[in-house]
């Protein structure tokens, strides 16, 4: 099932292939992707001059769905390119006739019934900008395709056991009811499968064009009255509502996924090739520690214990460091994301990919259960923002900015710029500083501000 | 490290070997365990007559620590024995001198410094009563031993990098501080390791005596002002406080651990020996389903999708059924616990143990952060209670019973009996019925009621 779509794509692809996406097919490998900024930024897809780290924002010329705001800034010379990418669009989901075979595409194309979703996504690249660019080109197509595959199940009050809708077994309804399966569970499944398919697409594209690198992916999908936020990586989405803040994602880092990662190394020790130790220690061990009992954790432990240090424990730890310094295999700062199929630990043959997951955790927010107020917004941002501003600080900026800017039609764009400016800070000498004289973010910073009140209007 | 203690035990064991525990050593295998009820029950360790499912409770003759209450009832002829077991005791933790080697036992035994913990535990056996009996004999010894191994770290304000307490590296304090490691994390780690060791002990004892079966384990440890609840299985502990209910455990069943179990089968397909399918379906598939698209979930999915049914999907699912009917490999209703080392799927060579975890999830409640009222209690019970009473119903019984029985010195014992009676119901014809004419529990039921207000007194 998976990958089939890519093969069809490569044979010529669906009619709606995104403009600008490389047309792949038999023959020589496709050319490497051209670096670009998101299409909806004014001033074209070129990079802004880097010197002053000017903040770029979406303008009134190309309004985003729902009047959402977007802004970004490049890093402080950490990498050649801004490795963040962004995408947003409507997703039109065609309703297939029950029992229609997948290869009867002409029938699908004749279909006139649609469901519409709205999609926003951020991708934070590492090891080069390419994976993030491919992901921003393809993920919404993967989601669209996965939703179309199950649309017959979504439009029922409860998804039927058989997608055809025909009940060939009297016990069907009862069983499905027992499991409490709702349409939302199908959308969650579609997002999980879409991320996996997009990862496969990236792997094949990157191999074909001899590119490397990976990216995190944070995608928000508004579909049939619910907001789905799917996250794989260390970007973050929060709802800033009038009276509270609702986290819509959690971060996946070597620290937060330590037990999963260590467990895999326990099951397949060869993945470490004798170069790393599976155990976690609070600090790197040294020769003097051998024979001593030191604090450690193994895969099954949430708590800590003491172990007598052996020589093998002096190897570099599989997961090491704390907070932003935490690394997987000394290499990656995130434990989920797309790409990195070719990534190896430097100077070794150890592959990082087996320890990475491309599966997002999906959180669902049901608007039917909440009274959404005029200034309620979804904030999505890459780690460049959250490294220096916590949820409460962001919510404070959001609420005070919107209260002071009631009438500006560009208020959500301006708010996105304001948030990026806050996190970037100001240059003093060679340093970027926050207002409170803490160090500002040196990373790429990208922010969506998505108003939630008038979401049905367009 | 692990298992060393068992070997020492078998060589003759520590001075405090529990009375009644089998003395194992070289020579013929130890005799099979004698079936018994918990020692603290009045009327000896014999089973009560089964006919009326009389509720047995701890009485004033052998008061439990803190004046806690306990009651139990046997199942309605589901199995020959009451397969639940219970244990409670003080745990004296000797303080070892820093740097003392493990084999210098004479020095340890001379030590006069103690920390004292209080321990209560429930074990729900399956496939025979033996694993639960061994666990109720041994788990507190495993915990005691694991706490003694780390006691040098617990008595510090923050655990030192080196158990010896000697700082051989200037960066030690800083690094340990960054990881926010506290004494409570060492106790959690000790509990995790103790469950693992107890599981190993059970495996070796059961093999030596040619016994089979397993058990769940729910253990509460009060230690240095904190309550630790460690759970592996489907028993449950809740705090019933004046104004709220605090769940202190969550259940581990084939349903709640579906993704972990499916993932293992994905990584090691041979574990299923071609007899089971890894996929979950809402109902068992039949020949008619082949070629249809039906609801399914794979290991990476929290949501649901549709897959085209192949012939291999007609195999029995690795995880199947819903609620109390959910089974792992068609065999077990729990996914964590102790024992089951020899368990195979009937008529196959498929081992169940690889899919089981003996590691508990540990929840911590810090009494320093709460104002504990006179009638606040910890309720621990096997699934026989929770199958028919929810947390709110139990809390309602607890609060109203204690409000109406203010002066009875046996009130917590009486409350335990009251809860067991409620869940067992009354016999009407051949059925056991609740007051509201729903079916009552046919299972073994065991309940601890542990008052929390005067916990420092003894």
JSON list of N, CA, C and O in Angstrom, two decimals, chain A residues 160-163 169 172 175 178-179 185 192 196 280 283 286 289 293-295 300-304 306 321-322, chain B residues 160-163 169 172 178-179 185 192 196 280 282-283 286 289 293-295 300-304 306 321-322:
[
{"chain": "A", "resi": 160, "resn": "UNK", "atom": "N", "xyz": [-17.91, 2.25, 9.54]},
{"chain": "A", "resi": 160, "resn": "UNK", "atom": "CA", "xyz": [-18.35, 0.85, 9.43]},
{"chain": "A", "resi": 160, "resn": "UNK", "atom": "C", "xyz": [-17.15, -0.08, 9.41]},
{"chain": "A", "resi": 160, "resn": "UNK", "atom": "O", "xyz": [-16.05, 0.32, 9.06]},
{"chain": "A", "resi": 161, "resn": "UNK", "atom": "N", "xyz": [-17.39, -1.32, 9.81]},
{"chain": "A", "resi": 161, "resn": "UNK", "atom": "CA", "xyz": [-16.33, -2.33, 9.78]},
{"chain": "A", "resi": 161, "resn": "UNK", "atom": "C", "xyz": [-15.76, -2.45, 8.37]},
{"chain": "A", "resi": 161, "resn": "UNK", "atom": "O", "xyz": [-14.54, -2.48, 8.19]},
{"chain": "A", "resi": 162, "resn": "UNK", "atom": "N", "xyz": [-16.63, -2.47, 7.38]},
{"chain": "A", "resi": 162, "resn": "UNK", "atom": "CA", "xyz": [-16.20, -2.53, 5.98]},
{"chain": "A", "resi": 162, "resn": "UNK", "atom": "C", "xyz": [-16.29, -1.16, 5.35]},
{"chain": "A", "resi": 162, "resn": "UNK", "atom": "O", "xyz": [-17.34, -0.52, 5.44]},
{"chain": "A", "resi": 163, "resn": "UNK", "atom": "N", "xyz": [-15.23, -0.75, 4.70]},
{"chain": "A", "resi": 163, "resn": "UNK", "atom": "CA", "xyz": [-15.23, 0.57, 4.07]},
{"chain": "A", "resi": 163, "resn": "UNK", "atom": "C", "xyz": [-16.34, 0.67, 3.03]},
{"chain": "A", "resi": 163, "resn": "UNK", "atom": "O", "xyz": [-16.88, 1.75, 2.79]},
{"chain": "A", "resi": 169, "resn": "UNK", "atom": "N", "xyz": [-21.77, -9.08, 8.06]},
{"chain": "A", "resi": 169, "resn": "UNK", "atom": "CA", "xyz": [-21.75, -9.87, 9.29]},
{"chain": "A", "resi": 169, "resn": "UNK", "atom": "C", "xyz": [-22.65, -9.19, 10.30]},
{"chain": "A", "resi": 169, "resn": "UNK", "atom": "O", "xyz": [-22.48, -8.00, 10.58]},
{"chain": "A", "resi": 172, "resn": "UNK", "atom": "N", "xyz": [-21.14, -7.07, 13.14]},
{"chain": "A", "resi": 172, "resn": "UNK", "atom": "CA", "xyz": [-20.28, -5.93, 12.84]},
{"chain": "A", "resi": 172, "resn": "UNK", "atom": "C", "xyz": [-20.56, -4.70, 13.71]},
{"chain": "A", "resi": 172, "resn": "UNK", "atom": "O", "xyz": [-19.66, -4.20, 14.37]},
{"chain": "A", "resi": 175, "resn": "UNK", "atom": "N", "xyz": [-19.53, -4.96, 17.43]},
{"chain": "A", "resi": 175, "resn": "UNK", "atom": "CA", "xyz": [-18.10, -5.02, 17.72]},
{"chain": "A", "resi": 175, "resn": "UNK", "atom": "C", "xyz": [-17.46, -3.65, 17.55]},
{"chain": "A", "resi": 175, "resn": "UNK", "atom": "O", "xyz": [-16.66, -3.22, 18.35]},
{"chain": "A", "resi": 178, "resn": "UNK", "atom": "N", "xyz": [-18.26, -1.50, 20.45]},
{"chain": "A", "resi": 178, "resn": "UNK", "atom": "CA", "xyz": [-17.50, -1.83, 21.67]},
{"chain": "A", "resi": 178, "resn": "UNK", "atom": "C", "xyz": [-16.15, -1.14, 21.70]},
{"chain": "A", "resi": 178, "resn": "UNK", "atom": "O", "xyz": [-15.65, -0.77, 22.75]},
{"chain": "A", "resi": 179, "resn": "UNK", "atom": "N", "xyz": [-15.54, -1.01, 20.54]},
{"chain": "A", "resi": 179, "resn": "UNK", "atom": "CA", "xyz": [-14.21, -0.40, 20.48]},
{"chain": "A", "resi": 179, "resn": "UNK", "atom": "C", "xyz": [-14.28, 1.12, 20.48]},
{"chain": "A", "resi": 179, "resn": "UNK", "atom": "O", "xyz": [-13.24, 1.78, 20.45]},
{"chain": "A", "resi": 185, "resn": "UNK", "atom": "N", "xyz": [-11.03, 9.00, 14.89]},
{"chain": "A", "resi": 185, "resn": "UNK", "atom": "CA", "xyz": [-9.96, 8.00, 14.96]},
{"chain": "A", "resi": 185, "resn": "UNK", "atom": "C", "xyz": [-9.42, 7.68, 13.57]},
{"chain": "A", "resi": 185, "resn": "UNK", "atom": "O", "xyz": [-8.24, 7.34, 13.41]},
{"chain": "A", "resi": 192, "resn": "UNK", "atom": "N", "xyz": [-1.27, 9.61, 10.87]},
{"chain": "A", "resi": 192, "resn": "UNK", "atom": "CA", "xyz": [-0.14, 8.73, 11.20]},
{"chain": "A", "resi": 192, "resn": "UNK", "atom": "C", "xyz": [0.41, 8.07, 9.94]},
{"chain": "A", "resi": 192, "resn": "UNK", "atom": "O", "xyz": [1.62, 8.02, 9.72]},
{"chain": "A", "resi": 196, "resn": "UNK", "atom": "N", "xyz": [4.12, 8.64, 7.75]},
{"chain": "A", "resi": 196, "resn": "UNK", "atom": "CA", "xyz": [4.97, 7.51, 7.38]},
{"chain": "A", "resi": 196, "resn": "UNK", "atom": "C", "xyz": [5.22, 7.49, 5.87]},
{"chain": "A", "resi": 196, "resn": "UNK", "atom": "O", "xyz": [6.33, 7.25, 5.42]},
{"chain": "A", "resi": 280, "resn": "UNK", "atom": "N", "xyz": [22.32, 5.42, 30.53]},
{"chain": "A", "resi": 280, "resn": "UNK", "atom": "CA", "xyz": [22.39, 6.86, 30.72]},
{"chain": "A", "resi": 280, "resn": "UNK", "atom": "C", "xyz": [23.11, 7.14, 32.04]},
{"chain": "A", "resi": 280, "resn": "UNK", "atom": "O", "xyz": [22.84, 6.49, 33.04]},
{"chain": "A", "resi": 283, "resn": "UNK", "atom": "N", "xyz": [26.56, 12.36, 33.87]},
{"chain": "A", "resi": 283, "resn": "UNK", "atom": "CA", "xyz": [27.64, 13.03, 33.15]},
{"chain": "A", "resi": 283, "resn": "UNK", "atom": "C", "xyz": [28.46, 11.96, 32.45]},
{"chain": "A", "resi": 283, "resn": "UNK", "atom": "O", "xyz": [28.34, 10.77, 32.76]},
{"chain": "A", "resi": 286, "resn": "UNK", "atom": "N", "xyz": [34.57, 8.81, 33.26]},
{"chain": "A", "resi": 286, "resn": "UNK", "atom": "CA", "xyz": [36.01, 8.86, 32.96]},
{"chain": "A", "resi": 286, "resn": "UNK", "atom": "C", "xyz": [36.69, 7.64, 33.58]},
{"chain": "A", "resi": 286, "resn": "UNK", "atom": "O", "xyz": [36.09, 6.93, 34.38]},
{"chain": "A", "resi": 289, "resn": "UNK", "atom": "N", "xyz": [36.27, 6.71, 37.15]},
{"chain": "A", "resi": 289, "resn": "UNK", "atom": "CA", "xyz": [34.99, 6.21, 37.64]},
{"chain": "A", "resi": 289, "resn": "UNK", "atom": "C", "xyz": [34.92, 4.68, 37.66]},
{"chain": "A", "resi": 289, "resn": "UNK", "atom": "O", "xyz": [34.04, 4.12, 38.32]},
{"chain": "A", "resi": 293, "resn": "UNK", "atom": "N", "xyz": [30.52, 3.05, 42.15]},
{"chain": "A", "resi": 293, "resn": "UNK", "atom": "CA", "xyz": [29.08, 2.95, 41.88]},
{"chain": "A", "resi": 293, "resn": "UNK", "atom": "C", "xyz": [28.54, 4.33, 41.54]},
{"chain": "A", "resi": 293, "resn": "UNK", "atom": "O", "xyz": [28.60, 5.24, 42.37]},
{"chain": "A", "resi": 294, "resn": "UNK", "atom": "N", "xyz": [28.03, 4.48, 40.33]},
{"chain": "A", "resi": 294, "resn": "UNK", "atom": "CA", "xyz": [27.56, 5.79, 39.89]},
{"chain": "A", "resi": 294, "resn": "UNK", "atom": "C", "xyz": [26.09, 5.74, 39.46]},
{"chain": "A", "resi": 294, "resn": "UNK", "atom": "O", "xyz": [25.57, 4.68, 39.13]},
{"chain": "A", "resi": 295, "resn": "UNK", "atom": "N", "xyz": [25.47, 6.89, 39.49]},
{"chain": "A", "resi": 295, "resn": "UNK", "atom": "CA", "xyz": [24.07, 7.01, 39.07]},
{"chain": "A", "resi": 295, "resn": "UNK", "atom": "C", "xyz": [23.91, 6.60, 37.61]},
{"chain": "A", "resi": 295, "resn": "UNK", "atom": "O", "xyz": [24.73, 6.97, 36.77]},
{"chain": "A", "resi": 300, "resn": "UNK", "atom": "N", "xyz": [14.41, 0.29, 31.21]},
{"chain": "A", "resi": 300, "resn": "UNK", "atom": "CA", "xyz": [13.15, 0.02, 31.91]},
{"chain": "A", "resi": 300, "resn": "UNK", "atom": "C", "xyz": [12.93, 0.95, 33.09]},
{"chain": "A", "resi": 300, "resn": "UNK", "atom": "O", "xyz": [11.93, 0.81, 33.79]},
{"chain": "A", "resi": 301, "resn": "UNK", "atom": "N", "xyz": [13.85, 1.89, 33.32]},
{"chain": "A", "resi": 301, "resn": "UNK", "atom": "CA", "xyz": [13.81, 2.70, 34.54]},
{"chain": "A", "resi": 301, "resn": "UNK", "atom": "C", "xyz": [13.36, 4.13, 34.28]},
{"chain": "A", "resi": 301, "resn": "UNK", "atom": "O", "xyz": [13.95, 4.84, 33.48]},
{"chain": "A", "resi": 302, "resn": "UNK", "atom": "N", "xyz": [12.33, 4.54, 35.02]},
{"chain": "A", "resi": 302, "resn": "UNK", "atom": "CA", "xyz": [12.03, 5.97, 35.11]},
{"chain": "A", "resi": 302, "resn": "UNK", "atom": "C", "xyz": [12.80, 6.58, 36.26]},
{"chain": "A", "resi": 302, "resn": "UNK", "atom": "O", "xyz": [13.12, 7.75, 36.25]},
{"chain": "A", "resi": 303, "resn": "UNK", "atom": "N", "xyz": [13.05, 5.76, 37.28]},
{"chain": "A", "resi": 303, "resn": "UNK", "atom": "CA", "xyz": [13.88, 6.20, 38.40]},
{"chain": "A", "resi": 303, "resn": "UNK", "atom": "C", "xyz": [15.35, 6.00, 38.08]},
{"chain": "A", "resi": 303, "resn": "UNK", "atom": "O", "xyz": [15.73, 5.64, 36.96]},
{"chain": "A", "resi": 304, "resn": "UNK", "atom": "N", "xyz": [16.21, 6.29, 39.08]},
{"chain": "A", "resi": 304, "resn": "UNK", "atom": "CA", "xyz": [17.65, 6.13, 38.92]},
{"chain": "A", "resi": 304, "resn": "UNK", "atom": "C", "xyz": [18.15, 5.04, 39.85]},
{"chain": "A", "resi": 304, "resn": "UNK", "atom": "O", "xyz": [17.55, 4.75, 40.88]},
{"chain": "A", "resi": 306, "resn": "UNK", "atom": "N", "xyz": [22.18, 2.92, 41.09]},
{"chain": "A", "resi": 306, "resn": "UNK", "atom": "CA", "xyz": [23.64, 2.99, 41.06]},
{"chain": "A", "resi": 306, "resn": "UNK", "atom": "C", "xyz": [24.16, 1.72, 40.42]},
{"chain": "A", "resi": 306, "resn": "UNK", "atom": "O", "xyz": [23.67, 0.63, 40.72]},
{"chain": "A", "resi": 321, "resn": "UNK", "atom": "N", "xyz": [23.44, 14.16, 27.51]},
{"chain": "A", "resi": 321, "resn": "UNK", "atom": "CA", "xyz": [23.23, 15.60, 27.62]},
{"chain": "A", "resi": 321, "resn": "UNK", "atom": "C", "xyz": [21.84, 15.92, 28.13]},
{"chain": "A", "resi": 321, "resn": "UNK", "atom": "O", "xyz": [20.99, 15.05, 28.29]},
{"chain": "A", "resi": 322, "resn": "UNK", "atom": "N", "xyz": [21.64, 17.19, 28.39]},
{"chain": "A", "resi": 322, "resn": "UNK", "atom": "CA", "xyz": [20.39, 17.63, 29.03]},
{"chain": "A", "resi": 322, "resn": "UNK", "atom": "C", "xyz": [19.82, 18.81, 28.27]},
{"chain": "A", "resi": 322, "resn": "UNK", "atom": "O", "xyz": [20.54, 19.67, 27.78]},
{"chain": "B", "resi": 160, "resn": "UNK", "atom": "N", "xyz": [24.30, 11.72, 45.38]},
{"chain": "B", "resi": 160, "resn": "UNK", "atom": "CA", "xyz": [25.60, 12.06, 44.78]},
{"chain": "B", "resi": 160, "resn": "UNK", "atom": "C", "xyz": [25.85, 11.20, 43.54]},
{"chain": "B", "resi": 160, "resn": "UNK", "atom": "O", "xyz": [25.30, 10.11, 43.42]},
{"chain": "B", "resi": 161, "resn": "UNK", "atom": "N", "xyz": [26.68, 11.71, 42.66]},
{"chain": "B", "resi": 161, "resn": "UNK", "atom": "CA", "xyz": [27.06, 10.94, 41.47]},
{"chain": "B", "resi": 161, "resn": "UNK", "atom": "C", "xyz": [27.64, 9.59, 41.87]},
{"chain": "B", "resi": 161, "resn": "UNK", "atom": "O", "xyz": [27.31, 8.56, 41.31]},
{"chain": "B", "resi": 162, "resn": "UNK", "atom": "N", "xyz": [28.52, 9.62, 42.87]},
{"chain": "B", "resi": 162, "resn": "UNK", "atom": "CA", "xyz": [29.12, 8.38, 43.37]},
{"chain": "B", "resi": 162, "resn": "UNK", "atom": "C", "xyz": [28.44, 7.97, 44.65]},
{"chain": "B", "resi": 162, "resn": "UNK", "atom": "O", "xyz": [28.29, 8.78, 45.56]},
{"chain": "B", "resi": 163, "resn": "UNK", "atom": "N", "xyz": [28.05, 6.70, 44.73]},
{"chain": "B", "resi": 163, "resn": "UNK", "atom": "CA", "xyz": [27.37, 6.23, 45.93]},
{"chain": "B", "resi": 163, "resn": "UNK", "atom": "C", "xyz": [28.27, 6.39, 47.14]},
{"chain": "B", "resi": 163, "resn": "UNK", "atom": "O", "xyz": [27.78, 6.59, 48.26]},
{"chain": "B", "resi": 169, "resn": "UNK", "atom": "N", "xyz": [35.14, 14.35, 40.92]},
{"chain": "B", "resi": 169, "resn": "UNK", "atom": "CA", "xyz": [35.11, 15.18, 39.71]},
{"chain": "B", "resi": 169, "resn": "UNK", "atom": "C", "xyz": [34.40, 16.48, 40.05]},
{"chain": "B", "resi": 169, "resn": "UNK", "atom": "O", "xyz": [33.28, 16.46, 40.56]},
{"chain": "B", "resi": 172, "resn": "UNK", "atom": "N", "xyz": [30.73, 17.02, 39.05]},
{"chain": "B", "resi": 172, "resn": "UNK", "atom": "CA", "xyz": [29.67, 16.11, 39.50]},
{"chain": "B", "resi": 172, "resn": "UNK", "atom": "C", "xyz": [28.40, 16.82, 39.96]},
{"chain": "B", "resi": 172, "resn": "UNK", "atom": "O", "xyz": [27.33, 16.55, 39.44]},
{"chain": "B", "resi": 178, "resn": "UNK", "atom": "N", "xyz": [21.62, 19.27, 37.05]},
{"chain": "B", "resi": 178, "resn": "UNK", "atom": "CA", "xyz": [20.94, 19.50, 35.77]},
{"chain": "B", "resi": 178, "resn": "UNK", "atom": "C", "xyz": [19.88, 18.44, 35.49]},
{"chain": "B", "resi": 178, "resn": "UNK", "atom": "O", "xyz": [18.85, 18.72, 34.89]},
{"chain": "B", "resi": 179, "resn": "UNK", "atom": "N", "xyz": [20.14, 17.23, 35.90]},
{"chain": "B", "resi": 179, "resn": "UNK", "atom": "CA", "xyz": [19.20, 16.13, 35.63]},
{"chain": "B", "resi": 179, "resn": "UNK", "atom": "C", "xyz": [18.07, 16.09, 36.65]},
{"chain": "B", "resi": 179, "resn": "UNK", "atom": "O", "xyz": [17.18, 15.24, 36.55]},
{"chain": "B", "resi": 185, "resn": "UNK", "atom": "N", "xyz": [13.72, 9.57, 43.19]},
{"chain": "B", "resi": 185, "resn": "UNK", "atom": "CA", "xyz": [14.04, 8.85, 41.94]},
{"chain": "B", "resi": 185, "resn": "UNK", "atom": "C", "xyz": [14.80, 7.56, 42.23]},
{"chain": "B", "resi": 185, "resn": "UNK", "atom": "O", "xyz": [14.68, 6.59, 41.48]},
{"chain": "B", "resi": 192, "resn": "UNK", "atom": "N", "xyz": [11.58, -0.48, 40.71]},
{"chain": "B", "resi": 192, "resn": "UNK", "atom": "CA", "xyz": [11.63, -1.07, 39.37]},
{"chain": "B", "resi": 192, "resn": "UNK", "atom": "C", "xyz": [12.58, -2.26, 39.35]},
{"chain": "B", "resi": 192, "resn": "UNK", "atom": "O", "xyz": [12.26, -3.33, 38.81]},
{"chain": "B", "resi": 196, "resn": "UNK", "atom": "N", "xyz": [11.86, -6.54, 39.01]},
{"chain": "B", "resi": 196, "resn": "UNK", "atom": "CA", "xyz": [12.58, -7.36, 38.04]},
{"chain": "B", "resi": 196, "resn": "UNK", "atom": "C", "xyz": [13.28, -8.53, 38.73]},
{"chain": "B", "resi": 196, "resn": "UNK", "atom": "O", "xyz": [13.25, -9.65, 38.25]},
{"chain": "B", "resi": 280, "resn": "UNK", "atom": "N", "xyz": [-4.59, -5.46, 14.75]},
{"chain": "B", "resi": 280, "resn": "UNK", "atom": "CA", "xyz": [-5.81, -5.48, 15.54]},
{"chain": "B", "resi": 280, "resn": "UNK", "atom": "C", "xyz": [-6.99, -5.19, 14.61]},
{"chain": "B", "resi": 280, "resn": "UNK", "atom": "O", "xyz": [-6.91, -4.30, 13.77]},
{"chain": "B", "resi": 282, "resn": "UNK", "atom": "N", "xyz": [-11.50, -4.84, 14.79]},
{"chain": "B", "resi": 282, "resn": "UNK", "atom": "CA", "xyz": [-12.55, -4.69, 15.80]},
{"chain": "B", "resi": 282, "resn": "UNK", "atom": "C", "xyz": [-13.26, -6.01, 16.12]},
{"chain": "B", "resi": 282, "resn": "UNK", "atom": "O", "xyz": [-13.82, -6.17, 17.18]},
{"chain": "B", "resi": 283, "resn": "UNK", "atom": "N", "xyz": [-13.27, -6.93, 15.18]},
{"chain": "B", "resi": 283, "resn": "UNK", "atom": "CA", "xyz": [-13.81, -8.26, 15.45]},
{"chain": "B", "resi": 283, "resn": "UNK", "atom": "C", "xyz": [-12.96, -9.27, 14.71]},
{"chain": "B", "resi": 283, "resn": "UNK", "atom": "O", "xyz": [-12.17, -8.92, 13.83]},
{"chain": "B", "resi": 286, "resn": "UNK", "atom": "N", "xyz": [-13.33, -13.23, 9.05]},
{"chain": "B", "resi": 286, "resn": "UNK", "atom": "CA", "xyz": [-13.77, -14.52, 8.49]},
{"chain": "B", "resi": 286, "resn": "UNK", "atom": "C", "xyz": [-13.43, -14.55, 7.00]},
{"chain": "B", "resi": 286, "resn": "UNK", "atom": "O", "xyz": [-13.06, -13.53, 6.41]},
{"chain": "B", "resi": 289, "resn": "UNK", "atom": "N", "xyz": [-14.43, -11.87, 4.63]},
{"chain": "B", "resi": 289, "resn": "UNK", "atom": "CA", "xyz": [-13.81, -10.54, 4.70]},
{"chain": "B", "resi": 289, "resn": "UNK", "atom": "C", "xyz": [-12.64, -10.38, 3.73]},
{"chain": "B", "resi": 289, "resn": "UNK", "atom": "O", "xyz": [-12.22, -9.25, 3.45]},
{"chain": "B", "resi": 293, "resn": "UNK", "atom": "N", "xyz": [-12.03, -4.07, 2.47]},
{"chain": "B", "resi": 293, "resn": "UNK", "atom": "CA", "xyz": [-11.26, -3.14, 3.31]},
{"chain": "B", "resi": 293, "resn": "UNK", "atom": "C", "xyz": [-11.93, -3.04, 4.67]},
{"chain": "B", "resi": 293, "resn": "UNK", "atom": "O", "xyz": [-13.09, -2.60, 4.76]},
{"chain": "B", "resi": 294, "resn": "UNK", "atom": "N", "xyz": [-11.21, -3.43, 5.71]},
{"chain": "B", "resi": 294, "resn": "UNK", "atom": "CA", "xyz": [-11.80, -3.43, 7.06]},
{"chain": "B", "resi": 294, "resn": "UNK", "atom": "C", "xyz": [-10.97, -2.59, 8.01]},
{"chain": "B", "resi": 294, "resn": "UNK", "atom": "O", "xyz": [-9.78, -2.34, 7.78]},
{"chain": "B", "resi": 295, "resn": "UNK", "atom": "N", "xyz": [-11.61, -2.17, 9.09]},
{"chain": "B", "resi": 295, "resn": "UNK", "atom": "CA", "xyz": [-10.95, -1.38, 10.12]},
{"chain": "B", "resi": 295, "resn": "UNK", "atom": "C", "xyz": [-9.80, -2.17, 10.74]},
{"chain": "B", "resi": 295, "resn": "UNK", "atom": "O", "xyz": [-9.95, -3.35, 11.03]},
{"chain": "B", "resi": 300, "resn": "UNK", "atom": "N", "xyz": [2.01, 1.29, 15.19]},
{"chain": "B", "resi": 300, "resn": "UNK", "atom": "CA", "xyz": [2.34, 2.72, 15.27]},
{"chain": "B", "resi": 300, "resn": "UNK", "atom": "C", "xyz": [1.09, 3.60, 15.32]},
{"chain": "B", "resi": 300, "resn": "UNK", "atom": "O", "xyz": [1.21, 4.82, 15.35]},
{"chain": "B", "resi": 301, "resn": "UNK", "atom": "N", "xyz": [-0.10, 2.99, 15.32]},
{"chain": "B", "resi": 301, "resn": "UNK", "atom": "CA", "xyz": [-1.33, 3.77, 15.18]},
{"chain": "B", "resi": 301, "resn": "UNK", "atom": "C", "xyz": [-2.12, 3.87, 16.49]},
{"chain": "B", "resi": 301, "resn": "UNK", "atom": "O", "xyz": [-2.46, 2.86, 17.09]},
{"chain": "B", "resi": 302, "resn": "UNK", "atom": "N", "xyz": [-2.41, 5.10, 16.88]},
{"chain": "B", "resi": 302, "resn": "UNK", "atom": "CA", "xyz": [-3.41, 5.29, 17.92]},
{"chain": "B", "resi": 302, "resn": "UNK", "atom": "C", "xyz": [-4.78, 5.41, 17.27]},
{"chain": "B", "resi": 302, "resn": "UNK", "atom": "O", "xyz": [-5.80, 5.09, 17.86]},
{"chain": "B", "resi": 303, "resn": "UNK", "atom": "N", "xyz": [-4.80, 5.93, 16.04]},
{"chain": "B", "resi": 303, "resn": "UNK", "atom": "CA", "xyz": [-6.04, 6.00, 15.29]},
{"chain": "B", "resi": 303, "resn": "UNK", "atom": "C", "xyz": [-6.29, 4.68, 14.55]},
{"chain": "B", "resi": 303, "resn": "UNK", "atom": "O", "xyz": [-5.55, 3.70, 14.71]},
{"chain": "B", "resi": 304, "resn": "UNK", "atom": "N", "xyz": [-7.35, 4.68, 13.74]},
{"chain": "B", "resi": 304, "resn": "UNK", "atom": "CA", "xyz": [-7.71, 3.48, 12.97]},
{"chain": "B", "resi": 304, "resn": "UNK", "atom": "C", "xyz": [-7.57, 3.76, 11.48]},
{"chain": "B", "resi": 304, "resn": "UNK", "atom": "O", "xyz": [-7.65, 4.90, 11.04]},
{"chain": "B", "resi": 306, "resn": "UNK", "atom": "N", "xyz": [-8.16, 1.61, 7.34]},
{"chain": "B", "resi": 306, "resn": "UNK", "atom": "CA", "xyz": [-8.76, 0.48, 6.63]},
{"chain": "B", "resi": 306, "resn": "UNK", "atom": "C", "xyz": [-7.67, -0.26, 5.88]},
{"chain": "B", "resi": 306, "resn": "UNK", "atom": "O", "xyz": [-6.81, 0.37, 5.26]},
{"chain": "B", "resi": 321, "resn": "UNK", "atom": "N", "xyz": [-10.10, -8.75, 21.49]},
{"chain": "B", "resi": 321, "resn": "UNK", "atom": "CA", "xyz": [-11.17, -8.61, 22.47]},
{"chain": "B", "resi": 321, "resn": "UNK", "atom": "C", "xyz": [-11.16, -7.23, 23.10]},
{"chain": "B", "resi": 321, "resn": "UNK", "atom": "O", "xyz": [-10.25, -6.41, 22.89]},
{"chain": "B", "resi": 322, "resn": "UNK", "atom": "N", "xyz": [-12.17, -6.97, 23.89]},
{"chain": "B", "resi": 322, "resn": "UNK", "atom": "CA", "xyz": [-12.36, -5.64, 24.45]},
{"chain": "B", "resi": 322, "resn": "UNK", "atom": "C", "xyz": [-12.63, -5.76, 25.95]},
{"chain": "B", "resi": 322, "resn": "UNK", "atom": "O", "xyz": [-13.30, -6.67, 26.40]}
]
